[in-house]
PDB file of C-alpha atoms in Angstrom:
ATOM      1  CA  MET A   1      37.739 117.196  73.358  1.00 51.00           C
ATOM      2  CA  THR A   2      40.491 115.081  71.790  1.00 54.00           C
ATOM      3  CA  THR A   3      41.779 111.816  73.077  1.00 55.00           C
ATOM      4  CA  THR A   4      45.039 110.058  72.391  1.00 56.00           C
ATOM      5  CA  SER A   5      45.229 106.284  72.267  1.00 56.00           C
ATOM      6  CA  ALA A   6      47.748 104.597  74.302  1.00 53.00           C
ATOM      7  CA  PRO A   7      50.778 103.462  72.410  1.00 56.00           C
ATOM      8  CA  VAL A   8      50.729  99.768  71.363  1.00 50.00           C
ATOM      9  CA  ALA A   9      53.545  97.792  73.046  1.00 48.00           C
ATOM     10  CA  VAL A  10      55.682  96.040  70.468  1.00 44.00           C
ATOM     11  CA  PRO A  11      57.395  92.931  71.768  1.00 49.00           C
ATOM     12  CA  VAL A  12      61.157  93.233  71.668  1.00 47.00           C
ATOM     13  CA  GLU A  13      63.284  90.060  71.441  1.00 50.00           C
ATOM     14  CA  ARG A  14      65.630  89.774  74.368  1.00 57.00           C
ATOM     15  CA  PRO A  15      69.299  89.717  73.586  1.00 64.00           C
ATOM     16  CA  ARG A  16      69.553  86.138  74.603  1.00 67.00           C
ATOM     17  CA  ALA A  17      66.544  85.121  72.439  1.00 86.00           C
ATOM     18  CA  ILE A  18      68.379  86.851  69.533  1.00 92.00           C
ATOM     19  CA  LEU A  19      71.524  84.862  70.327  1.00 94.00           C
ATOM     20  CA  THR A  20      69.494  81.604  70.373  1.00 94.00           C
ATOM     21  CA  THR A  21      67.904  82.371  67.041  1.00 95.00           C
ATOM     22  CA  THR A  22      71.315  83.281  65.510  1.00 95.00           C
ATOM     23  CA  CYS A  23      72.797  80.060  66.754  1.00 96.00           C
ATOM     24  CA  ALA A  24      69.854  78.039  65.317  1.00 97.00           C
ATOM     25  CA  VAL A  25      70.209  79.773  61.862  1.00 96.00           C
ATOM     26  CA  LEU A  26      73.957  79.140  61.794  1.00 96.00           C
ATOM     27  CA  LEU A  27      73.421  75.461  62.722  1.00 97.00           C
ATOM     28  CA  ALA A  28      70.816  75.076  59.985  1.00 97.00           C
ATOM     29  CA  ALA A  29      73.310  76.549  57.468  1.00 96.00           C
ATOM     30  CA  VAL A  30      75.969  74.118  58.495  1.00 96.00           C
ATOM     31  CA  LEU A  31      73.561  71.277  58.113  1.00 96.00           C
ATOM     32  CA  ALA A  32      72.178  72.437  54.833  1.00 96.00           C
ATOM     33  CA  ARG A  33      75.555  73.201  53.209  1.00 94.00           C
ATOM     34  CA  PRO A  34      78.450  71.568  55.129  1.00 93.00           C
ATOM     35  CA  GLY A  35      80.491  71.896  51.907  1.00 90.00           C
ATOM     36  CA  TRP A  36      80.548  75.616  52.331  1.00 89.00           C
ATOM     37  CA  ILE A  37      82.936  75.078  55.254  1.00 89.00           C
ATOM     38  CA  PRO A  38      86.405  75.364  53.725  1.00 86.00           C
ATOM     39  CA  THR A  39      88.822  72.564  53.989  1.00 78.00           C
ATOM     40  CA  ALA A  40      91.531  75.107  55.081  1.00 72.00           C
ATOM     41  CA  PRO A  41      92.614  76.086  57.608  1.00 71.00           C
ATOM     42  CA  GLY A  42      93.308  72.976  59.684  1.00 72.00           C
ATOM     43  CA  HIS A  43      91.182  70.681  57.430  1.00 76.00           C
ATOM     44  CA  LEU A  44      88.159  72.062  59.143  1.00 83.00           C
ATOM     45  CA  GLY A  45      85.803  70.777  56.467  1.00 86.00           C
ATOM     46  CA  SER A  46      86.790  67.129  56.994  1.00 86.00           C
ATOM     47  CA  LEU A  47      86.356  67.589  60.731  1.00 87.00           C
ATOM     48  CA  THR A  48      82.953  69.130  60.272  1.00 91.00           C
ATOM     49  CA  ASP A  49      81.860  66.227  57.983  1.00 92.00           C
ATOM     50  CA  THR A  50      83.027  63.636  60.485  1.00 92.00           C
ATOM     51  CA  MET A  51      81.199  65.260  63.581  1.00 93.00           C
ATOM     52  CA  LEU A  52      78.109  66.482  61.826  1.00 96.00           C
ATOM     53  CA  PRO A  53      75.785  63.748  63.239  1.00 97.00           C
ATOM     54  CA  TRP A  54      76.639  65.018  66.737  1.00 97.00           C
ATOM     55  CA  THR A  55      75.098  68.378  65.984  1.00 97.00           C
ATOM     56  CA  ALA A  56      71.997  66.697  67.335  1.00 97.00           C
ATOM     57  CA  LEU A  57      73.283  67.346  70.845  1.00 97.00           C
ATOM     58  CA  ALA A  58      72.771  71.102  70.234  1.00 97.00           C
ATOM     59  CA  LEU A  59      69.080  70.865  69.292  1.00 97.00           C
ATOM     60  CA  PRO A  60      67.610  70.107  72.822  1.00 97.00           C
ATOM     61  CA  ALA A  61      69.654  73.164  74.029  1.00 96.00           C
ATOM     62  CA  LEU A  62      68.304  75.504  71.372  1.00 96.00           C
ATOM     63  CA  PHE A  63      64.774  74.319  72.140  1.00 96.00           C
ATOM     64  CA  ALA A  64      65.277  74.787  75.904  1.00 96.00           C
ATOM     65  CA  ALA A  65      66.668  78.214  75.475  1.00 94.00           C
ATOM     66  CA  ALA A  66      63.798  79.261  73.131  1.00 93.00           C
ATOM     67  CA  LEU A  67      61.232  78.031  75.576  1.00 94.00           C
ATOM     68  CA  LEU A  68      63.023  79.575  78.535  1.00 92.00           C
ATOM     69  CA  ARG A  69      62.940  83.014  76.811  1.00 88.00           C
ATOM     70  CA  ARG A  70      59.405  82.455  75.500  1.00 89.00           C
ATOM     71  CA  SER A  71      60.578  83.510  72.152  1.00 92.00           C
ATOM     72  CA  ARG A  72      58.438  82.282  69.265  1.00 92.00           C
ATOM     73  CA  THR A  73      61.007  83.516  66.796  1.00 94.00           C
ATOM     74  CA  ALA A  74      63.804  81.397  68.504  1.00 94.00           C
ATOM     75  CA  LEU A  75      61.457  78.482  68.756  1.00 95.00           C
ATOM     76  CA  ALA A  76      60.654  78.673  64.969  1.00 95.00           C
ATOM     77  CA  ALA A  77      64.411  79.016  64.246  1.00 96.00           C
ATOM     78  CA  ALA A  78      65.134  75.937  66.285  1.00 96.00           C
ATOM     79  CA  VAL A  79      62.769  73.854  64.160  1.00 97.00           C
ATOM     80  CA  LEU A  80      64.806  74.506  61.046  1.00 97.00           C
ATOM     81  CA  PRO A  81      68.086  72.753  62.185  1.00 97.00           C
ATOM     82  CA  LEU A  82      65.825  69.913  63.563  1.00 97.00           C
ATOM     83  CA  ALA A  83      64.180  69.330  60.182  1.00 98.00           C
ATOM     84  CA  LEU A  84      67.537  69.543  58.384  1.00 97.00           C
ATOM     85  CA  TRP A  85      69.072  67.054  60.794  1.00 97.00           C
ATOM     86  CA  LEU A  86      66.261  64.688  60.294  1.00 97.00           C
ATOM     87  CA  THR A  87      66.444  65.022  56.490  1.00 96.00           C
ATOM     88  CA  ALA A  88      70.199  64.263  56.564  1.00 95.00           C
ATOM     89  CA  PHE A  89      70.291  61.583  59.188  1.00 96.00           C
ATOM     90  CA  GLY A  90      66.786  60.369  59.885  1.00 95.00           C
ATOM     91  CA  GLY A  91      67.178  57.499  57.259  1.00 94.00           C
ATOM     92  CA  THR A  92      70.339  56.476  58.883  1.00 95.00           C
ATOM     93  CA  LEU A  93      68.519  55.604  62.146  1.00 95.00           C
ATOM     94  CA  THR A  94      66.150  53.159  60.302  1.00 96.00           C
ATOM     95  CA  ASP A  95      67.036  49.458  59.937  1.00 97.00           C
ATOM     96  CA  LYS A  96      67.724  49.004  56.243  1.00 97.00           C
ATOM     97  CA  SER A  97      68.926  45.252  56.527  1.00 97.00           C
ATOM     98  CA  ALA A  98      67.380  42.496  54.491  1.00 96.00           C
ATOM     99  CA  PRO A  99      67.420  38.698  54.959  1.00 95.00           C
ATOM    100  CA  GLY A 100      69.788  36.605  53.093  1.00 93.00           C
ATOM    101  CA  GLY A 101      73.228  37.195  51.470  1.00 96.00           C
ATOM    102  CA  ASP A 102      75.799  35.164  49.764  1.00 98.00           C
ATOM    103  CA  LEU A 103      78.662  35.550  52.176  1.00 98.00           C
ATOM    104  CA  THR A 104      79.742  37.255  55.389  1.00 98.00           C
ATOM    105  CA  VAL A 105      82.722  39.575  55.633  1.00 98.00           C
ATOM    106  CA  VAL A 106      84.329  41.005  58.895  1.00 98.00           C
ATOM    107  CA  SER A 107      86.981  43.606  59.389  1.00 98.00           C
ATOM    108  CA  HIS A 108      88.688  44.480  62.698  1.00 98.00           C
ATOM    109  CA  ASN A 109      91.506  46.675  63.756  1.00 98.00           C
ATOM    110  CA  VAL A 110      92.694  44.388  66.403  1.00 98.00           C
ATOM    111  CA  ASN A 111      95.161  46.945  68.096  1.00 98.00           C
ATOM    112  CA  GLN A 112      98.807  46.076  68.028  1.00 96.00           C
ATOM    113  CA  ASP A 113      98.828  45.957  71.822  1.00 95.00           C
ATOM    114  CA  ASN A 114      95.869  43.580  72.016  1.00 96.00           C
ATOM    115  CA  PRO A 115      96.756  41.345  75.145  1.00 95.00           C
ATOM    116  CA  ASP A 116      94.469  38.521  74.203  1.00 97.00           C
ATOM    117  CA  PRO A 117      94.524  37.625  70.444  1.00 97.00           C
ATOM    118  CA  LEU A 118      92.839  34.225  71.076  1.00 97.00           C
ATOM    119  CA  ASP A 119      89.823  35.759  72.741  1.00 97.00           C
ATOM    120  CA  THR A 120      89.625  38.291  69.888  1.00 98.00           C
ATOM    121  CA  VAL A 121      89.567  35.481  67.342  1.00 98.00           C
ATOM    122  CA  ARG A 122      86.755  33.698  69.115  1.00 98.00           C
ATOM    123  CA  ARG A 123      84.670  36.819  69.209  1.00 98.00           C
ATOM    124  CA  LEU A 124      85.138  37.445  65.451  1.00 98.00           C
ATOM    125  CA  LEU A 125      84.491  33.725  64.536  1.00 98.00           C
ATOM    126  CA  ALA A 126      81.087  33.986  66.196  1.00 98.00           C
ATOM    127  CA  ALA A 127      79.923  36.024  63.101  1.00 98.00           C
ATOM    128  CA  HIS A 128      80.956  33.027  60.796  1.00 98.00           C
ATOM    129  CA  PRO A 129      82.884  35.318  58.407  1.00 98.00           C
ATOM    130  CA  ASP A 130      83.778  33.783  54.967  1.00 98.00           C
ATOM    131  CA  ILE A 131      86.261  36.645  54.427  1.00 98.00           C
ATOM    132  CA  LEU A 132      87.960  38.168  57.430  1.00 98.00           C
ATOM    133  CA  ALA A 133      90.298  41.282  57.306  1.00 98.00           C
ATOM    134  CA  LEU A 134      92.604  42.351  60.245  1.00 98.00           C
ATOM    135  CA  GLU A 135      94.509  45.494  60.626  1.00 98.00           C
ATOM    136  CA  GLU A 136      97.194  46.660  63.068  1.00 98.00           C
ATOM    137  CA  LEU A 137      98.913  43.179  63.297  1.00 97.00           C
ATOM    138  CA  SER A 138     102.203  43.372  64.849  1.00 96.00           C
ATOM    139  CA  PRO A 139     105.280  41.010  64.542  1.00 94.00           C
ATOM    140  CA  GLU A 140     104.524  39.803  68.061  1.00 94.00           C
ATOM    141  CA  THR A 141     100.808  39.188  67.585  1.00 95.00           C
ATOM    142  CA  ALA A 142     100.480  38.084  63.964  1.00 96.00           C
ATOM    143  CA  PRO A 143     101.745  34.511  64.522  1.00 96.00           C
ATOM    144  CA  ALA A 144      99.046  34.022  67.285  1.00 97.00           C
ATOM    145  CA  TYR A 145      96.231  35.123  64.941  1.00 98.00           C
ATOM    146  CA  GLU A 146      97.606  32.887  62.138  1.00 97.00           C
ATOM    147  CA  ARG A 147      97.650  29.819  64.452  1.00 97.00           C
ATOM    148  CA  ALA A 148      94.228  30.585  65.856  1.00 98.00           C
ATOM    149  CA  LEU A 149      92.563  31.063  62.453  1.00 98.00           C
ATOM    150  CA  ALA A 150      94.318  28.189  60.562  1.00 97.00           C
ATOM    151  CA  PRO A 151      91.792  25.571  61.568  1.00 97.00           C
ATOM    152  CA  VAL A 152      88.921  27.646  59.952  1.00 97.00           C
ATOM    153  CA  TYR A 153      90.604  29.347  56.989  1.00 98.00           C
ATOM    154  CA  ARG A 154      92.741  27.332  54.565  1.00 96.00           C
ATOM    155  CA  HIS A 155      93.607  30.467  52.663  1.00 98.00           C
ATOM    156  CA  HIS A 156      95.191  33.680  53.866  1.00 98.00           C
ATOM    157  CA  PHE A 157      97.646  36.461  53.044  1.00 98.00           C
ATOM    158  CA  HIS A 158      99.382  38.614  55.547  1.00 97.00           C
ATOM    159  CA  GLN A 159     101.802  41.325  54.872  1.00 95.00           C
ATOM    160  CA  GLY A 160     103.024  43.919  57.247  1.00 95.00           C
ATOM    161  CA  THR A 161     100.315  45.128  59.532  1.00 97.00           C
ATOM    162  CA  VAL A 162      97.337  43.860  57.451  1.00 98.00           C
ATOM    163  CA  GLY A 163      95.978  40.474  56.612  1.00 98.00           C
ATOM    164  CA  VAL A 164      93.146  38.640  54.919  1.00 98.00           C
ATOM    165  CA  TRP A 165      91.793  35.202  55.736  1.00 98.00           C
ATOM    166  CA  SER A 166      89.317  33.418  53.485  1.00 98.00           C
ATOM    167  CA  VAL A 167      87.397  30.147  53.158  1.00 98.00           C
ATOM    168  CA  TYR A 168      87.699  30.656  49.400  1.00 98.00           C
ATOM    169  CA  PRO A 169      90.973  30.322  47.480  1.00 98.00           C
ATOM    170  CA  LEU A 170      92.997  33.447  47.224  1.00 98.00           C
ATOM    171  CA  SER A 171      95.019  34.421  44.082  1.00 98.00           C
ATOM    172  CA  ASP A 172      96.929  37.593  42.921  1.00 97.00           C
ATOM    173  CA  ALA A 173      97.630  38.533  46.495  1.00 98.00           C
ATOM    174  CA  THR A 174     100.071  41.370  46.858  1.00 98.00           C
ATOM    175  CA  SER A 175     100.950  44.220  49.098  1.00 97.00           C
ATOM    176  CA  LEU A 176      99.975  47.770  47.980  1.00 97.00           C
ATOM    177  CA  PRO A 177     102.674  50.476  48.415  1.00 94.00           C
ATOM    178  CA  ILE A 178     100.589  53.094  50.069  1.00 94.00           C
ATOM    179  CA  MET A 179     103.156  53.901  52.782  1.00 91.00           C
ATOM    180  CA  PRO A 180     106.839  53.094  53.445  1.00 86.00           C
ATOM    181  CA  TRP A 181     105.711  50.023  55.242  1.00 86.00           C
ATOM    182  CA  SER A 182     102.982  47.421  54.412  1.00 91.00           C
ATOM    183  CA  ARG A 183      99.543  48.621  55.489  1.00 96.00           C
ATOM    184  CA  ALA A 184      97.380  47.640  52.503  1.00 98.00           C
ATOM    185  CA  LEU A 185      97.022  44.680  50.325  1.00 98.00           C
ATOM    186  CA  ARG A 186      94.798  43.203  47.622  1.00 98.00           C
ATOM    187  CA  ALA A 187      93.732  39.573  46.808  1.00 98.00           C
ATOM    188  CA  THR A 188      91.244  37.939  44.569  1.00 98.00           C
ATOM    189  CA  ALA A 189      88.808  35.429  46.402  1.00 98.00           C
ATOM    190  CA  GLY A 190      87.494  32.729  44.112  1.00 98.00           C
ATOM    191  CA  THR A 191      83.991  32.559  45.539  1.00 98.00           C
ATOM    192  CA  PRO A 192      81.278  30.171  44.114  1.00 97.00           C
ATOM    193  CA  TYR A 193      79.566  33.379  42.790  1.00 97.00           C
ATOM    194  CA  GLY A 194      82.601  34.507  40.776  1.00 97.00           C
ATOM    195  CA  PRO A 195      85.886  36.309  41.571  1.00 98.00           C
ATOM    196  CA  LEU A 196      85.824  39.014  44.172  1.00 98.00           C
ATOM    197  CA  THR A 197      88.673  41.504  44.542  1.00 98.00           C
ATOM    198  CA  VAL A 198      89.309  42.300  48.228  1.00 98.00           C
ATOM    199  CA  TYR A 199      91.285  45.228  49.391  1.00 98.00           C
ATOM    200  CA  VAL A 200      92.396  45.601  52.985  1.00 98.00           C
ATOM    201  CA  ALA A 201      93.889  48.869  54.069  1.00 98.00           C
ATOM    202  CA  HIS A 202      94.770  50.825  57.305  1.00 98.00           C
ATOM    203  CA  LEU A 203      95.241  54.434  56.463  1.00 97.00           C
ATOM    204  CA  PRO A 204      97.341  56.609  58.774  1.00 95.00           C
ATOM    205  CA  SER A 205      95.881  58.061  61.916  1.00 91.00           C
ATOM    206  CA  VAL A 206      94.510  61.662  62.094  1.00 87.00           C
ATOM    207  CA  ARG A 207      94.606  63.928  65.088  1.00 78.00           C
ATOM    208  CA  VAL A 208      93.092  67.064  66.319  1.00 73.00           C
ATOM    209  CA  ARG A 209      95.874  69.404  67.480  1.00 70.00           C
ATOM    210  CA  PRO A 210      95.416  72.976  68.877  1.00 67.00           C
ATOM    211  CA  THR A 211      97.968  74.473  66.478  1.00 63.00           C
ATOM    212  CA  ALA A 212      97.476  72.463  63.278  1.00 61.00           C
ATOM    213  CA  GLY A 213      93.872  71.554  63.505  1.00 65.00           C
ATOM    214  CA  PHE A 214      92.638  68.224  61.944  1.00 71.00           C
ATOM    215  CA  THR A 215      95.889  66.744  60.777  1.00 81.00           C
ATOM    216  CA  THR A 216      95.145  64.572  57.731  1.00 86.00           C
ATOM    217  CA  ALA A 217      97.992  64.960  55.440  1.00 88.00           C
ATOM    218  CA  ALA A 218      99.582  61.469  55.839  1.00 92.00           C
ATOM    219  CA  ARG A 219      96.151  59.891  55.607  1.00 94.00           C
ATOM    220  CA  ASP A 220      95.133  61.846  52.562  1.00 93.00           C
ATOM    221  CA  GLU A 221      98.430  60.928  50.623  1.00 95.00           C
ATOM    222  CA  ALA A 222      98.018  57.259  51.438  1.00 96.00           C
ATOM    223  CA  LEU A 223      94.435  57.443  50.374  1.00 96.00           C
ATOM    224  CA  ARG A 224      95.436  59.025  47.061  1.00 96.00           C
ATOM    225  CA  ARG A 225      97.904  56.153  46.371  1.00 96.00           C
ATOM    226  CA  LEU A 226      95.210  53.474  47.342  1.00 97.00           C
ATOM    227  CA  THR A 227      92.554  55.243  45.282  1.00 97.00           C
ATOM    228  CA  THR A 228      94.877  55.439  42.252  1.00 96.00           C
ATOM    229  CA  ARG A 229      95.550  51.721  42.380  1.00 96.00           C
ATOM    230  CA  ILE A 230      91.745  50.712  42.951  1.00 97.00           C
ATOM    231  CA  TRP A 231      90.602  52.918  39.875  1.00 96.00           C
ATOM    232  CA  ALA A 232      93.507  51.673  37.687  1.00 97.00           C
ATOM    233  CA  GLU A 233      92.568  48.034  38.377  1.00 96.00           C
ATOM    234  CA  ASN A 234      88.872  48.706  37.826  1.00 96.00           C
ATOM    235  CA  ALA A 235      87.690  45.328  39.246  1.00 97.00           C
ATOM    236  CA  PRO A 236      84.146  44.440  38.358  1.00 97.00           C
ATOM    237  CA  ARG A 237      83.252  43.271  41.840  1.00 98.00           C
ATOM    238  CA  SER A 238      85.328  44.394  44.835  1.00 98.00           C
ATOM    239  CA  LEU A 239      85.345  45.004  48.608  1.00 98.00           C
ATOM    240  CA  LEU A 240      87.313  47.573  50.605  1.00 98.00           C
ATOM    241  CA  LEU A 241      87.782  46.591  54.131  1.00 98.00           C
ATOM    242  CA  GLY A 242      89.785  48.310  56.926  1.00 98.00           C
ATOM    243  CA  ASP A 243      90.442  51.194  59.229  1.00 98.00           C
ATOM    244  CA  LEU A 244      90.308  54.279  56.932  1.00 97.00           C
ATOM    245  CA  ASN A 245      90.624  56.713  59.832  1.00 96.00           C
ATOM    246  CA  GLY A 246      87.689  58.724  58.279  1.00 94.00           C
ATOM    247  CA  SER A 247      83.978  58.512  58.149  1.00 95.00           C
ATOM    248  CA  ALA A 248      82.150  57.729  54.932  1.00 95.00           C
ATOM    249  CA  ASP A 249      80.876  61.378  55.058  1.00 94.00           C
ATOM    250  CA  ASP A 250      84.368  62.858  55.194  1.00 93.00           C
ATOM    251  CA  ARG A 251      84.830  64.748  51.854  1.00 93.00           C
ATOM    252  CA  ALA A 252      88.481  63.614  51.698  1.00 92.00           C
ATOM    253  CA  LEU A 253      87.170  60.096  51.253  1.00 95.00           C
ATOM    254  CA  ARG A 254      84.999  60.952  48.071  1.00 95.00           C
ATOM    255  CA  PRO A 255      87.487  59.454  45.616  1.00 93.00           C
ATOM    256  CA  LEU A 256      86.575  56.172  47.312  1.00 95.00           C
ATOM    257  CA  THR A 257      82.965  56.700  48.271  1.00 95.00           C
ATOM    258  CA  SER A 258      82.131  58.073  44.810  1.00 95.00           C
ATOM    259  CA  ARG A 259      82.911  54.533  43.624  1.00 96.00           C
ATOM    260  CA  PHE A 260      82.084  52.409  46.579  1.00 98.00           C
ATOM    261  CA  ALA A 261      78.993  52.222  48.720  1.00 98.00           C
ATOM    262  CA  SER A 262      79.089  51.925  52.534  1.00 98.00           C
ATOM    263  CA  ALA A 263      77.626  48.717  53.691  1.00 98.00           C
ATOM    264  CA  GLN A 264      76.516  50.418  56.951  1.00 98.00           C
ATOM    265  CA  THR A 265      74.867  53.305  55.147  1.00 97.00           C
ATOM    266  CA  THR A 266      72.938  51.123  52.707  1.00 97.00           C
ATOM    267  CA  ALA A 267      72.150  48.144  54.854  1.00 98.00           C
ATOM    268  CA  GLY A 268      72.707  48.883  58.422  1.00 98.00           C
ATOM    269  CA  ALA A 269      70.702  50.377  61.319  1.00 97.00           C
ATOM    270  CA  GLY A 270      72.060  53.493  63.002  1.00 96.00           C
ATOM    271  CA  PHE A 271      75.406  55.054  62.606  1.00 97.00           C
ATOM    272  CA  GLY A 272      77.470  52.048  63.507  1.00 98.00           C
ATOM    273  CA  PHE A 273      80.210  54.074  65.295  1.00 98.00           C
ATOM    274  CA  THR A 274      83.297  52.081  65.931  1.00 98.00           C
ATOM    275  CA  TRP A 275      85.837  54.119  67.762  1.00 97.00           C
ATOM    276  CA  PRO A 276      86.795  54.315  70.593  1.00 97.00           C
ATOM    277  CA  SER A 277      85.272  51.030  71.600  1.00 97.00           C
ATOM    278  CA  GLY A 278      84.364  52.068  75.066  1.00 95.00           C
ATOM    279  CA  PHE A 279      82.133  55.011  73.763  1.00 97.00           C
ATOM    280  CA  PRO A 280      82.202  55.088  70.002  1.00 97.00           C
ATOM    281  CA  VAL A 281      81.660  58.621  68.532  1.00 97.00           C
ATOM    282  CA  VAL A 282      82.768  58.101  64.948  1.00 97.00           C
ATOM    283  CA  ARG A 283      82.741  55.077  62.351  1.00 98.00           C
ATOM    284  CA  ILE A 284      86.254  54.976  60.909  1.00 97.00           C
ATOM    285  CA  ASP A 285      86.225  51.218  60.297  1.00 98.00           C
ATOM    286  CA  GLN A 286      84.567  50.579  56.963  1.00 98.00           C
ATOM    287  CA  ILE A 287      83.157  47.852  54.742  1.00 98.00           C
ATOM    288  CA  LEU A 288      82.766  49.400  51.295  1.00 98.00           C
ATOM    289  CA  VAL A 289      81.218  47.483  48.334  1.00 98.00           C
ATOM    290  CA  ASP A 290      81.407  47.904  44.577  1.00 98.00           C
ATOM    291  CA  GLY A 291      79.738  45.646  42.061  1.00 98.00           C
ATOM    292  CA  VAL A 292      78.022  43.696  44.867  1.00 98.00           C
ATOM    293  CA  ARG A 293      75.340  44.749  47.309  1.00 98.00           C
ATOM    294  CA  ALA A 294      75.317  44.722  51.057  1.00 98.00           C
ATOM    295  CA  THR A 295      72.180  43.129  52.502  1.00 98.00           C
ATOM    296  CA  SER A 296      72.933  43.814  56.163  1.00 98.00           C
ATOM    297  CA  ALA A 297      75.665  45.489  58.192  1.00 98.00           C
ATOM    298  CA  TRP A 298      76.386  45.721  61.909  1.00 98.00           C
ATOM    299  CA  THR A 299      79.080  46.077  64.537  1.00 98.00           C
ATOM    300  CA  LEU A 300      80.213  43.084  66.579  1.00 98.00           C
ATOM    301  CA  PRO A 301      80.753  43.068  70.373  1.00 97.00           C
ATOM    302  CA  ALA A 302      83.894  44.693  71.780  1.00 98.00           C
ATOM    303  CA  THR A 303      87.247  42.793  71.849  1.00 98.00           C
ATOM    304  CA  ARG A 304      90.373  43.847  73.719  1.00 96.00           C
ATOM    305  CA  SER A 305      90.913  46.450  70.967  1.00 98.00           C
ATOM    306  CA  ASP A 306      90.060  50.137  70.984  1.00 97.00           C
ATOM    307  CA  HIS A 307      87.982  49.645  67.810  1.00 98.00           C
ATOM    308  CA  LEU A 308      84.813  47.671  67.447  1.00 98.00           C
ATOM    309  CA  PRO A 309      84.708  45.041  64.676  1.00 98.00           C
ATOM    310  CA  VAL A 310      82.405  45.602  61.765  1.00 98.00           C
ATOM    311  CA  ALA A 311      80.481  42.968  59.720  1.00 98.00           C
ATOM    312  CA  ALA A 312      78.279  42.757  56.649  1.00 98.00           C
ATOM    313  CA  THR A 313      76.471  40.178  54.514  1.00 98.00           C
ATOM    314  CA  ILE A 314      76.865  40.826  50.690  1.00 98.00           C
ATOM    315  CA  THR A 315      74.971  39.342  47.711  1.00 98.00           C
ATOM    316  CA  PHE A 316      76.193  39.052  44.109  1.00 96.00           C
TER     317      PHE A 316
END
């Protein structure tokens, strides 16, 4: 008499579990090697760099789908992008600030249509900045800022849409021709710790358009001109303050970030998103340092602008 054993049932992944696994693996690949995403078409690489922190929103959905399908494979796959995200951004969430600092700097895109410059000034002065940079000044609002800041700052230089105010003397102040109109400047602040070169810039805006993708051509050209000037000058200690219309992770900004360190990245807590002020999703307002070190960095409370102000303490 012969007997036949019953066939062993082999679990088969359901199609939706396979889809979850595939999505998890693809997300892990993007987190592991974002540089593999080409810049063209539509400057997709820069857009990916900018929005990469927000891939965290996909992680709960992947785990929920894996648990719903009771798929061990999908669950294991979802762990991979989680681990990679924590590796890439976990350190960003920690507080890296330290006490002390030789001076405080603040930068703010005040919005050319700001209806209340005086209130904006009051909010900025609450941080007691030694050096203050403003962007998106207009012919109508610039005089109001100059009058409001004059009692605190004896030294300032304003050209076009950007300006710098300082408690220390300013020398060699000049506009930088990065665009047909003045949207960048440089000056040397004579601090008690030695000269400090201060650059203030407002790079052109970028947009996400259905037909053109992430439009960055004007920003990138202005960035090239600004970077050329900074590298040619090669100042031993310098700050770059302003609205760069790009995150510090954007590969297009590497000519700057290869030289300068982001104060928020090295001495802040969290991502420090600045735009739009009502619900910030990206940090495009930057304080970058070279030859000096940031000891703390933070965002200031909202003003009547669509950007949040940024602040940092630095030490020589």
